[in-house]
Coordinates of C-alpha atoms (C1' of nucleotides) in Angstrom, one line a residue:
Chain J
X1 CA 0.0 0.0 0.0
X2 CA 1.6 3.3 -1.1
X3 CA 1.1 6.7 0.5
X4 CA 1.1 5.6 4.1
X5 CA -0.7 7.9 6.4
X6 CA 2.2 8.2 8.8
X7 CA 4.5 9.6 6.0
X8 CA 2.3 12.5 4.9
X9 CA 0.6 15.5 6.3
X10 CA -3.2 15.0 6.0
X11 CA -5.4 17.7 4.4
X12 CA -2.6 19.4 2.6
X13 CA -1.7 19.0 -1.0
X14 CA 0.0 21.0 -3.8
X15 CA -0.9 21.2 -7.5
X16 CA 1.5 22.3 -10.1
X17 CA 0.9 24.0 -13.4
X18 CA 3.9 23.1 -15.6
X19 CA 4.1 25.2 -18.6
X20 CA 6.1 24.2 -21.7
X21 CA 6.5 25.8 -25.1
X22 CA 6.6 24.2 -28.5
X23 CA 5.7 25.2 -32.0
X24 CA 4.7 28.7 -30.9
X25 CA 2.2 27.1 -28.5
X26 CA 1.9 27.2 -24.8
X27 CA 1.4 23.8 -23.3
X28 CA 0.6 22.3 -19.9
X29 CA 1.3 18.9 -18.4
X30 CA -2.0 17.1 -17.5
X31 CA -2.3 13.6 -16.1
X32 CA -5.1 11.2 -16.7
X33 CA -6.8 8.4 -14.8
X34 CA -7.6 6.4 -17.9
X35 CA -10.5 4.2 -16.9
X36 CA -12.1 7.1 -15.3
X37 CA -11.7 9.6 -18.1
X38 CA -10.6 12.0 -15.4
X39 CA -8.0 14.7 -16.0
X40 CA -6.0 16.5 -13.3
X41 CA -3.0 18.7 -12.6
X42 CA 0.0 16.9 -11.4
X43 CA 0.0 17.3 -7.6
X44 CA 1.1 15.6 -4.5
X45 CA 1.4 15.6 -0.8
X46 CA 3.9 16.9 1.8
X47 CA 5.9 14.5 3.9
X48 CA 5.8 15.0 7.7
X49 CA 9.3 16.3 7.9
X50 CA 9.6 18.0 4.5
X51 CA 9.4 21.7 3.7
X52 CA 6.6 22.6 1.4
X53 CA 8.9 23.9 -1.3
X54 CA 10.9 20.7 -1.3
X55 CA 7.8 18.6 -1.6
X56 CA 6.8 20.5 -4.7
X57 CA 10.3 20.2 -6.3
X58 CA 10.3 16.5 -5.5
X59 CA 7.1 16.1 -7.3
X60 CA 8.3 17.9 -10.4
X61 CA 11.5 15.9 -10.4
X62 CA 9.7 12.6 -10.2
X63 CA 7.4 13.4 -13.1
X64 CA 9.8 15.2 -15.4
X65 CA 13.3 14.1 -14.3
X66 CA 14.1 17.8 -14.1
X67 CA 16.0 19.3 -11.1
X68 CA 17.0 22.8 -10.3
X69 CA 13.8 24.1 -11.7
X70 CA 12.4 27.4 -10.4
X71 CA 8.8 27.1 -9.3
X72 CA 6.7 29.9 -8.1
X73 CA 3.9 29.7 -5.6
X74 CA 0.9 31.7 -6.6
X75 CA -2.2 30.9 -4.5
X76 CA -3.7 28.5 -2.0
X77 CA -7.1 27.0 -2.6
X78 CA -9.3 26.1 0.4
X79 CA -12.9 26.0 -0.6
X80 CA -15.2 23.1 0.3
X81 CA -15.7 22.2 -3.3
X82 CA -12.3 20.6 -3.2
X83 CA -13.7 17.7 -1.3
X84 CA -14.7 14.6 -3.3
X85 CA -13.9 11.3 -1.5
X86 CA -15.7 9.3 -4.2
X87 CA -13.2 10.4 -6.8
X88 CA -10.2 9.6 -4.6
X89 CA -11.7 6.3 -3.7
X90 CA -12.1 5.4 -7.3
X91 CA -8.6 6.4 -8.1
X92 CA -7.3 4.2 -5.5
X93 CA -9.5 1.3 -6.5
X94 CA -8.4 1.6 -10.1
X95 CA -4.9 1.0 -8.9
X96 CA -6.0 -2.0 -7.0
X97 CA -6.3 -0.6 -3.5
X98 CA -9.6 -1.4 -1.9
X99 CA -9.8 0.3 1.5
X100 CA -12.5 1.3 3.8
X101 CA -11.0 4.5 4.9
X102 CA -8.0 6.5 3.8
X103 CA -6.5 9.9 4.6
X104 CA -6.8 10.8 0.9
X105 CA -10.5 10.7 1.3
X106 CA -10.4 13.8 3.5
X107 CA -10.7 17.4 2.6
X108 CA -7.6 19.1 1.1
X109 CA -6.3 22.5 1.0
X110 CA -4.0 22.8 -1.9
X111 CA -1.1 25.2 -2.6
X112 CA -0.7 26.1 -6.3
X113 CA 2.7 26.4 -7.9
X114 CA 3.8 26.9 -11.5
X115 CA 6.9 26.4 -13.5
X116 CA 8.1 27.1 -17.0
X117 CA 10.3 24.4 -18.4
X118 CA 12.0 23.6 -21.7
X119 CA 9.7 21.3 -23.5
X120 CA 12.4 19.6 -25.5
X121 CA 14.4 17.8 -22.9
X122 CA 11.5 16.3 -20.9
X123 CA 10.1 12.8 -20.9
X124 CA 7.2 13.0 -18.5
X125 CA 6.4 9.9 -16.4
X126 CA 3.1 9.3 -14.7
X127 CA 3.0 8.8 -10.9
X128 CA 1.8 5.8 -9.0
X129 CA -1.8 6.8 -9.1
X130 CA -2.2 8.0 -12.7
X131 CA -2.0 6.2 -16.0
X132 CA -0.6 8.8 -18.3
X133 CA 0.8 12.3 -18.4
X134 CA 0.6 14.4 -21.5
X135 CA 1.3 17.9 -22.9
X136 CA -1.9 19.7 -23.8
X137 CA -2.3 23.0 -25.7
X138 CA -3.2 25.6 -23.2
X139 CA -6.4 26.5 -25.2
X140 CA -7.4 22.9 -25.7
X141 CA -7.4 21.5 -22.2
X142 CA -9.7 18.6 -21.4
X143 CA -12.2 19.1 -18.6
X144 CA -10.3 19.0 -15.4
X145 CA -11.5 17.6 -12.1
X146 CA -12.6 19.7 -9.1
X147 CA -11.3 23.3 -9.3
X148 CA -8.3 22.5 -11.4
X149 CA -9.4 24.8 -14.2
X150 CA -9.6 27.6 -11.9
X151 CA -6.1 26.8 -10.7
X152 CA -4.8 26.8 -14.2
X153 CA -6.3 30.2 -15.0
X154 CA -5.0 31.8 -11.8
X155 CA -1.5 30.5 -12.6
X156 CA -1.6 32.1 -16.0
X157 CA -2.8 35.3 -14.6
X158 CA 0.1 35.4 -12.2
X159 CA 2.5 34.4 -14.9
X160 CA 1.4 37.3 -17.1
X161 CA 1.9 40.0 -14.6
X162 CA 5.5 41.2 -14.5
X163 CA 6.6 38.7 -17.1
X164 CA 9.8 40.6 -17.7
X165 CA 11.0 40.0 -14.1
X166 CA 10.2 36.3 -14.2
X167 CA 11.8 35.3 -17.5
X168 CA 15.3 35.3 -16.1
X169 CA 14.4 32.8 -13.4
X170 CA 12.6 30.4 -15.7
X171 CA 13.8 27.7 -17.9
X172 CA 11.5 27.8 -20.9
X173 CA 14.0 28.3 -23.6
X174 CA 17.3 26.5 -24.6
X175 CA 20.5 27.9 -23.3
X176 CA 20.9 30.1 -26.4
X177 CA 18.0 31.4 -28.4
X178 CA 17.1 34.0 -30.9
X179 CA 15.1 37.2 -30.3
X180 CA 12.3 35.7 -32.4
X181 CA 12.0 32.7 -30.2
X182 CA 11.9 34.9 -27.1
X183 CA 9.1 37.0 -28.8
X184 CA 7.1 33.8 -29.5
X185 CA 7.3 32.9 -25.9
X186 CA 5.9 36.3 -24.9
X187 CA 3.2 36.1 -27.5
X188 CA 2.1 32.6 -26.4
X189 CA 2.0 33.6 -22.7
X190 CA 0.4 37.0 -23.2
X191 CA -1.9 35.8 -26.0
X192 CA -1.2 38.9 -28.1
X193 CA 1.2 39.8 -30.8
X194 CA 4.1 42.1 -30.1
X195 CA 5.7 44.7 -32.4
X196 CA 9.0 43.1 -33.5
X197 CA 11.2 46.2 -33.5
X198 CA 9.9 47.6 -30.2
X199 CA 10.0 44.2 -28.6
X200 CA 13.6 43.9 -29.4
X201 CA 14.4 47.3 -28.0
X202 CA 12.5 46.6 -24.9
X203 CA 14.2 43.3 -24.2
X204 CA 17.6 44.7 -24.7
X205 CA 16.8 47.7 -22.5
X206 CA 16.0 45.3 -19.6
X207 CA 19.7 44.5 -19.4
X208 CA 19.2 40.8 -18.7
X209 CA 20.3 39.5 -22.1
X210 CA 23.7 38.7 -23.3
X211 CA 24.4 38.8 -27.0
X212 CA 26.7 36.2 -28.6
X213 CA 28.5 36.8 -31.8
X214 CA 27.9 33.3 -33.1
X215 CA 25.3 33.3 -35.7
X216 CA 22.5 30.8 -36.4
X217 CA 21.9 29.5 -39.8
X218 CA 18.7 28.0 -40.9
X219 CA 16.5 29.9 -43.3
X220 CA 17.0 31.9 -46.4
X221 CA 17.4 35.1 -44.6
X222 CA 19.8 37.2 -42.5
X223 CA 21.2 35.2 -39.6
X224 CA 20.0 36.4 -36.3
X225 CA 22.1 36.9 -33.2
X226 CA 21.9 34.4 -30.4
X227 CA 21.2 35.5 -26.9
X228 CA 21.4 34.0 -23.4
X229 CA 20.2 35.3 -20.1
X230 CA 22.9 36.9 -18.0
X231 CA 23.8 34.9 -14.9
X232 CA 22.4 36.3 -11.8
X233 CA 24.9 37.7 -9.3
Chain A
X1 CA -10.5 22.1 26.9
X2 CA -10.8 24.4 23.9
X3 CA -9.8 23.8 20.4
X4 CA -10.8 20.2 20.2
X5 CA -8.9 18.0 17.7
X6 CA -12.1 16.9 16.0
X7 CA -13.2 20.4 15.1
X8 CA -10.1 21.5 13.3
X9 CA -7.9 20.5 10.5
X10 CA -4.4 19.6 11.8
X11 CA -1.2 21.0 10.4
X12 CA -3.0 24.0 8.7
X13 CA -3.2 27.5 10.1
X14 CA -3.5 31.0 8.9
X15 CA -1.9 34.2 10.1
X16 CA -3.3 37.6 9.4
X17 CA -1.5 40.9 9.0
X18 CA -4.0 43.5 9.9
X19 CA -3.0 47.0 8.8
X20 CA -4.5 50.1 10.4
X21 CA -3.7 53.8 9.9
X22 CA -3.6 56.5 12.5
X23 CA -1.7 59.8 12.8
X24 CA 0.0 59.3 9.5
X25 CA 1.5 56.0 10.7
X26 CA 0.9 52.5 9.5
X27 CA 0.1 50.1 12.3
X28 CA -0.3 46.4 12.8
X29 CA -2.3 44.3 15.2
X30 CA 0.0 42.1 17.3
X31 CA -1.0 39.8 20.1
X32 CA 1.1 38.9 23.2
X33 CA 1.4 36.0 25.5
X34 CA 2.2 38.1 28.6
X35 CA 4.1 35.7 30.9
X36 CA 6.1 34.5 28.0
X37 CA 7.0 37.9 26.5
X38 CA 6.2 36.3 23.2
X39 CA 4.6 38.3 20.4
X40 CA 2.8 36.9 17.4
X41 CA 0.5 37.7 14.5
X42 CA -3.2 37.0 15.1
X43 CA -3.8 33.6 13.5
X44 CA -6.0 30.6 13.8
X45 CA -7.1 27.3 12.5
X46 CA -9.6 26.0 10.0
X47 CA -12.6 24.0 11.0
X48 CA -13.2 20.7 9.4
X49 CA -16.1 21.9 7.3
X50 CA -15.2 25.4 6.8
X51 CA -13.7 27.1 3.7
X52 CA -10.3 28.6 4.3
X53 CA -11.5 32.2 3.4
X54 CA -14.3 31.9 5.9
X55 CA -12.0 30.7 8.7
X56 CA -9.9 33.8 8.1
X57 CA -12.8 36.1 8.2
X58 CA -14.2 34.5 11.3
X59 CA -10.8 35.1 13.0
X60 CA -10.8 38.8 12.0
X61 CA -14.3 39.2 13.2
X62 CA -13.7 37.6 16.5
X63 CA -10.8 39.8 17.3
X64 CA -11.9 43.1 15.9
X65 CA -15.7 42.9 15.7
X66 CA -15.5 43.8 12.1
X67 CA -17.4 42.1 9.4
X68 CA -17.5 42.4 5.6
X69 CA -13.8 43.2 5.5
X70 CA -11.9 42.4 2.4
X71 CA -8.8 40.2 3.1
X72 CA -6.3 39.2 0.6
X73 CA -4.2 36.1 0.6
X74 CA -0.6 36.7 -0.3
X75 CA 1.6 33.6 0.5
X76 CA 1.7 30.2 2.1
X77 CA 4.6 29.4 4.4
X78 CA 5.7 25.9 4.7
X79 CA 9.3 25.7 5.9
X80 CA 10.3 23.4 8.8
X81 CA 11.3 26.3 10.9
X82 CA 7.7 26.8 11.6
X83 CA 7.7 23.9 14.0
X84 CA 8.1 24.6 17.7
X85 CA 6.1 22.3 20.0
X86 CA 7.8 23.8 23.1
X87 CA 6.3 27.2 22.5
X88 CA 2.8 25.8 21.8
X89 CA 3.0 23.7 24.9
X90 CA 3.9 26.7 27.0
X91 CA 1.1 28.8 25.5
X92 CA -1.4 26.1 26.5
X93 CA 0.1 25.7 29.9
X94 CA 0.0 29.4 30.6
X95 CA -3.8 29.1 29.9
X96 CA -4.0 26.3 32.4
X97 CA -4.1 23.4 30.0
X98 CA -1.6 20.7 30.9
X99 CA -1.7 18.0 28.3
X100 CA 0.7 15.2 27.2
X101 CA 0.1 15.6 23.5
X102 CA -2.0 18.0 21.4
X103 CA -2.6 18.5 17.8
X104 CA -1.3 22.1 18.2
X105 CA 2.2 20.6 18.9
X106 CA 2.4 19.4 15.4
X107 CA 3.9 21.1 12.4
X108 CA 1.9 23.8 10.7
X109 CA 1.7 25.2 7.2
X110 CA 0.3 28.6 7.4
X111 CA -1.5 30.8 4.8
X112 CA -0.8 34.5 5.1
X113 CA -3.6 37.0 4.6
X114 CA -3.7 40.8 5.1
X115 CA -6.4 43.4 5.5
X116 CA -6.5 47.1 5.7
X117 CA -9.0 48.5 8.2
X118 CA -10.2 51.7 9.6
X119 CA -8.3 52.1 12.8
X120 CA -10.9 54.4 14.4
X121 CA -13.8 52.0 14.8
X122 CA -12.0 49.0 16.2
X123 CA -11.7 47.7 19.8
X124 CA -9.5 44.6 19.4
X125 CA -10.1 41.7 21.8
X126 CA -7.6 39.0 22.5
X127 CA -8.4 35.4 21.7
X128 CA -8.6 32.5 24.1
X129 CA -4.9 31.7 24.0
X130 CA -3.4 35.2 24.2
X131 CA -3.4 37.9 26.9
X132 CA -3.5 41.1 24.9
X133 CA -3.7 42.5 21.4
X134 CA -2.3 45.9 20.5
X135 CA -1.6 48.2 17.6
X136 CA 2.1 48.6 16.9
X137 CA 3.8 51.1 14.7
X138 CA 4.9 49.2 11.7
X139 CA 8.5 50.3 12.1
X140 CA 8.6 49.6 15.9
X141 CA 7.5 46.0 16.0
X142 CA 8.5 43.8 18.9
X143 CA 10.5 40.7 18.0
X144 CA 7.9 38.2 16.7
X145 CA 7.9 34.4 17.2
X146 CA 8.9 31.9 14.5
X147 CA 8.8 33.4 11.0
X148 CA 6.2 36.0 11.7
X149 CA 8.5 38.9 10.8
X150 CA 9.1 37.4 7.4
X151 CA 5.3 37.1 7.0
X152 CA 4.8 40.8 7.9
X153 CA 7.4 41.9 5.4
X154 CA 6.0 39.7 2.6
X155 CA 2.6 41.1 3.3
X156 CA 3.8 44.7 3.0
X157 CA 5.6 43.8 -0.2
X158 CA 2.4 42.5 -1.7
X159 CA 0.4 45.4 -0.5
X160 CA 2.8 47.9 -2.1
X161 CA 2.6 46.4 -5.5
X162 CA -0.4 47.6 -7.4
X163 CA -1.6 49.6 -4.6
X164 CA -3.9 51.6 -6.9
X165 CA -6.0 48.5 -7.8
X166 CA -6.3 47.5 -4.1
X167 CA -7.4 50.7 -2.5
X168 CA -10.9 50.4 -3.7
X169 CA -11.5 47.1 -2.0
X170 CA -10.0 48.1 1.3
X171 CA -11.5 49.8 4.3
X172 CA -8.7 51.9 5.6
X173 CA -10.3 55.3 5.4
X174 CA -13.7 56.6 6.6
X175 CA -16.5 56.7 4.1
X176 CA -15.6 60.2 3.0
X177 CA -12.0 61.5 3.0
X178 CA -9.9 64.3 1.7
X179 CA -7.2 63.9 -1.0
X180 CA -4.7 64.7 1.7
X181 CA -5.8 61.8 3.8
X182 CA -5.6 59.5 0.9
X183 CA -2.1 60.7 0.1
X184 CA -1.0 60.1 3.7
X185 CA -2.2 56.5 3.4
X186 CA -0.1 56.1 0.3
X187 CA 2.9 57.6 1.9
X188 CA 2.6 55.5 5.0
X189 CA 2.3 52.3 3.0
X190 CA 4.9 53.1 0.4
X191 CA 7.3 54.7 2.9
X192 CA 8.0 57.6 0.6
X193 CA 6.6 61.1 0.1
X194 CA 4.5 61.8 -3.0
X195 CA 4.3 65.0 -5.0
X196 CA 1.0 66.6 -4.0
X197 CA -0.1 68.0 -7.4
X198 CA 0.9 64.9 -9.3
X199 CA -0.6 62.6 -6.8
X200 CA -4.0 64.3 -7.1
X201 CA -3.9 64.1 -10.8
X202 CA -3.0 60.4 -10.8
X203 CA -5.7 59.5 -8.3
X204 CA -8.4 61.3 -10.3
X205 CA -7.3 59.7 -13.5
X206 CA -7.8 56.3 -12.1
X207 CA -11.5 57.0 -12.2
X208 CA -12.3 55.3 -8.9
X209 CA -13.0 58.4 -6.9
X210 CA -16.3 60.3 -6.6
X211 CA -16.1 64.0 -5.7
X212 CA -18.6 65.4 -3.3
X213 CA -19.6 69.1 -3.3
X214 CA -19.7 69.2 0.4
X215 CA -16.7 70.9 1.9
X216 CA -14.8 70.1 4.9
X217 CA -13.9 72.8 7.4
X218 CA -11.1 72.6 9.9
X219 CA -8.0 74.7 9.4
X220 CA -7.2 78.2 8.3
X221 CA -7.0 77.3 4.7
X222 CA -9.0 76.6 1.6
X223 CA -11.6 73.9 2.2
X224 CA -10.8 70.7 0.4
X225 CA -13.3 68.5 -1.5
X226 CA -14.4 65.3 0.1
X227 CA -14.1 62.1 -1.9
X228 CA -15.4 58.6 -1.7
X229 CA -14.7 55.4 -3.6
X230 CA -17.1 54.7 -6.4
X231 CA -19.2 51.6 -5.7
X232 CA -18.1 48.6 -7.7
X233 CA -20.5 47.5 -10.3
Chain V
dG1 C1' -2.8 91.0 4.9
dC2 C1' -0.6 86.7 5.7
dA3 C1' 0.3 81.9 6.4
dA4 C1' -1.3 77.4 5.3
dA5 C1' -3.3 74.2 2.4
dA6 C1' -5.9 73.3 -1.9
dG7 C1' -6.6 73.4 -6.8
dT8 C1' -4.9 73.8 -11.4
dG9 C1' -1.6 75.0 -15.4
dT10 C1' 2.9 74.5 -17.9
dT11 C1' 6.9 72.6 -19.2
dG12 C1' 10.3 69.2 -20.4
dA13 C1' 12.4 64.7 -20.3
dG14 C1' 12.1 60.0 -21.3
dA15 C1' 9.4 55.9 -22.6
dA16 C1' 6.4 53.6 -25.7
dT17 C1' 4.6 53.2 -30.3
dA18 C1' 4.2 53.0 -35.3
dC19 C1' 6.5 52.8 -39.4
dA20 C1' 10.1 52.9 -42.7
dC21 C1' 14.3 51.7 -44.5
dC22 C1' 18.3 48.9 -45.4
dC23 C1' 20.9 44.4 -44.7
dA24 C1' 22.1 39.4 -45.1
dT25 C1' 20.9 34.8 -46.9
dG26 C1' 19.2 30.8 -49.8
dG27 C1' 16.9 29.6 -53.7
Chain R
dC1 C1' 17.3 39.1 -58.1
dC2 C1' 13.8 38.4 -55.1
dA3 C1' 11.4 36.7 -51.0
dT4 C1' 12.1 36.3 -46.2
dG5 C1' 13.4 37.5 -42.0
dG6 C1' 16.7 40.5 -39.1
dG7 C1' 18.6 45.0 -37.4
dT8 C1' 18.2 49.8 -36.8
dG9 C1' 16.6 54.9 -37.4
dT10 C1' 13.1 58.3 -36.8
dA11 C1' 9.2 60.8 -35.9
dT12 C1' 5.1 61.1 -33.0
dT13 C1' 2.6 60.4 -29.1
dC14 C1' 2.0 59.5 -24.2
dT15 C1' 3.3 59.5 -19.5
dC16 C1' 4.9 61.6 -15.7
dA17 C1' 7.7 64.3 -12.6
dA18 C1' 8.9 69.1 -11.3
dC19 C1' 7.5 73.4 -10.3
dA20 C1' 4.9 77.7 -10.5
dC21 C1' 0.9 80.3 -9.9
dT22 C1' -3.7 81.1 -8.1
dT23 C1' -7.6 80.4 -4.8
dT24 C1' -9.8 80.0 -0.4
dT25 C1' -9.9 80.2 4.5
dG26 C1' -8.9 81.5 9.6
dC27 C1' -6.5 84.4 12.3

DNA sequence: GCAAAAGTGTTGAGAATACACCCATGG
DNA sequence: CCATGGGTGTATTCTCAACACTTTTGC
């Protein structure tokens, strides 16, 4: 029997909104309980002697294999709608655990975190309770269980505000990238097009980009500079 | 014996930073466990069948008698430093409760909320575990237990950002107020003086103020207009 | 009339925006 | 040589801070 009561704090969970970026689209990792046709955000529980932040990082690492990823907490959800023992019971039963009572049937207050990761170098793996984990286009999400849609939208709201300050800490792009790629990230997140010339000027004026002389070759056009984020002091 | 285990969720608490404003100073409500010379933020626990938001409002209402106050959640604190069974035991013992074990000795993850209230019409009352509750100047706080100083500073940080949007929802000023009073609130919160002429223009341009013809009389100078916040639609 | 505080006008600097022009590259 | 995308210049508008001038009030 996994997830022993003694190991975890009851009534507290976290859910993570993991953003990725591919083909000019913003994506999110969603996991599925196949036989139930139920979709949910990857979440988890906090061990008795574990800081909250670490629990969240552990969860991300287990599912994506990524370490050293910056995650930002954005809101804690504590309404009574987040209480559905039936669903939790079915999830456990689908995994072959038939129990009368379980701490996971209780009510949970959940802390929301989000991360931005580089889509390319990730092979997501489902956790012990779910059957699959997939990238979904942000605007084509399946219906999510409980209040998980609300959580996703609140995450995006927080991400959009002060995006400039956040980019540096995040890991959405490869080590070196072109200005165009950076602009596509902005446009995907903000959901609106940016003026190319002004975008470039604004980014450079932030003083967080380093320009590299090496050029990129790919299309039948002028080769763009490559940039990287300056290391934080 | 108060605070029965069955009534409350274990391991989850909230702490509230209640800002008030008086004599051009920003104040905070702090409670004290007298014999222990220990100071703390007013906080509380969540009942088993109670939404988080409601628990927080209940706590504010019990301590200040105020209802219908807007509170904003700003961060959830979950480090292991927030675990000090010795202090909780002494607090209970000072109140005459000698117990071997208690759910309050456990580890807590706490959700931080803040509110801005009108200092004038409040008579704070201590809760069942504390001995007194007092307003303290924000810049003359006593040393606070555990990570409560960090919580206070994070609250102020959140309050300062996008102050314009928040003012409308808050209850820091009387129903009708002068532009000068509003400016003093801003200066107390932001910790820096504002240019009078430009401040006035900026406030009016936000479109959230209603100007009333009635004038205020008080000093030997031109009588200022009174303003109120427009009702939200 | 004078000091104190309130209301409003003017100005200039710097940021943001729109748009235009020229440059490199592959086919 | 032309289509495509990249880099930069410029002119215009907008925002906002600094400061000055005028108005009202009580003494």
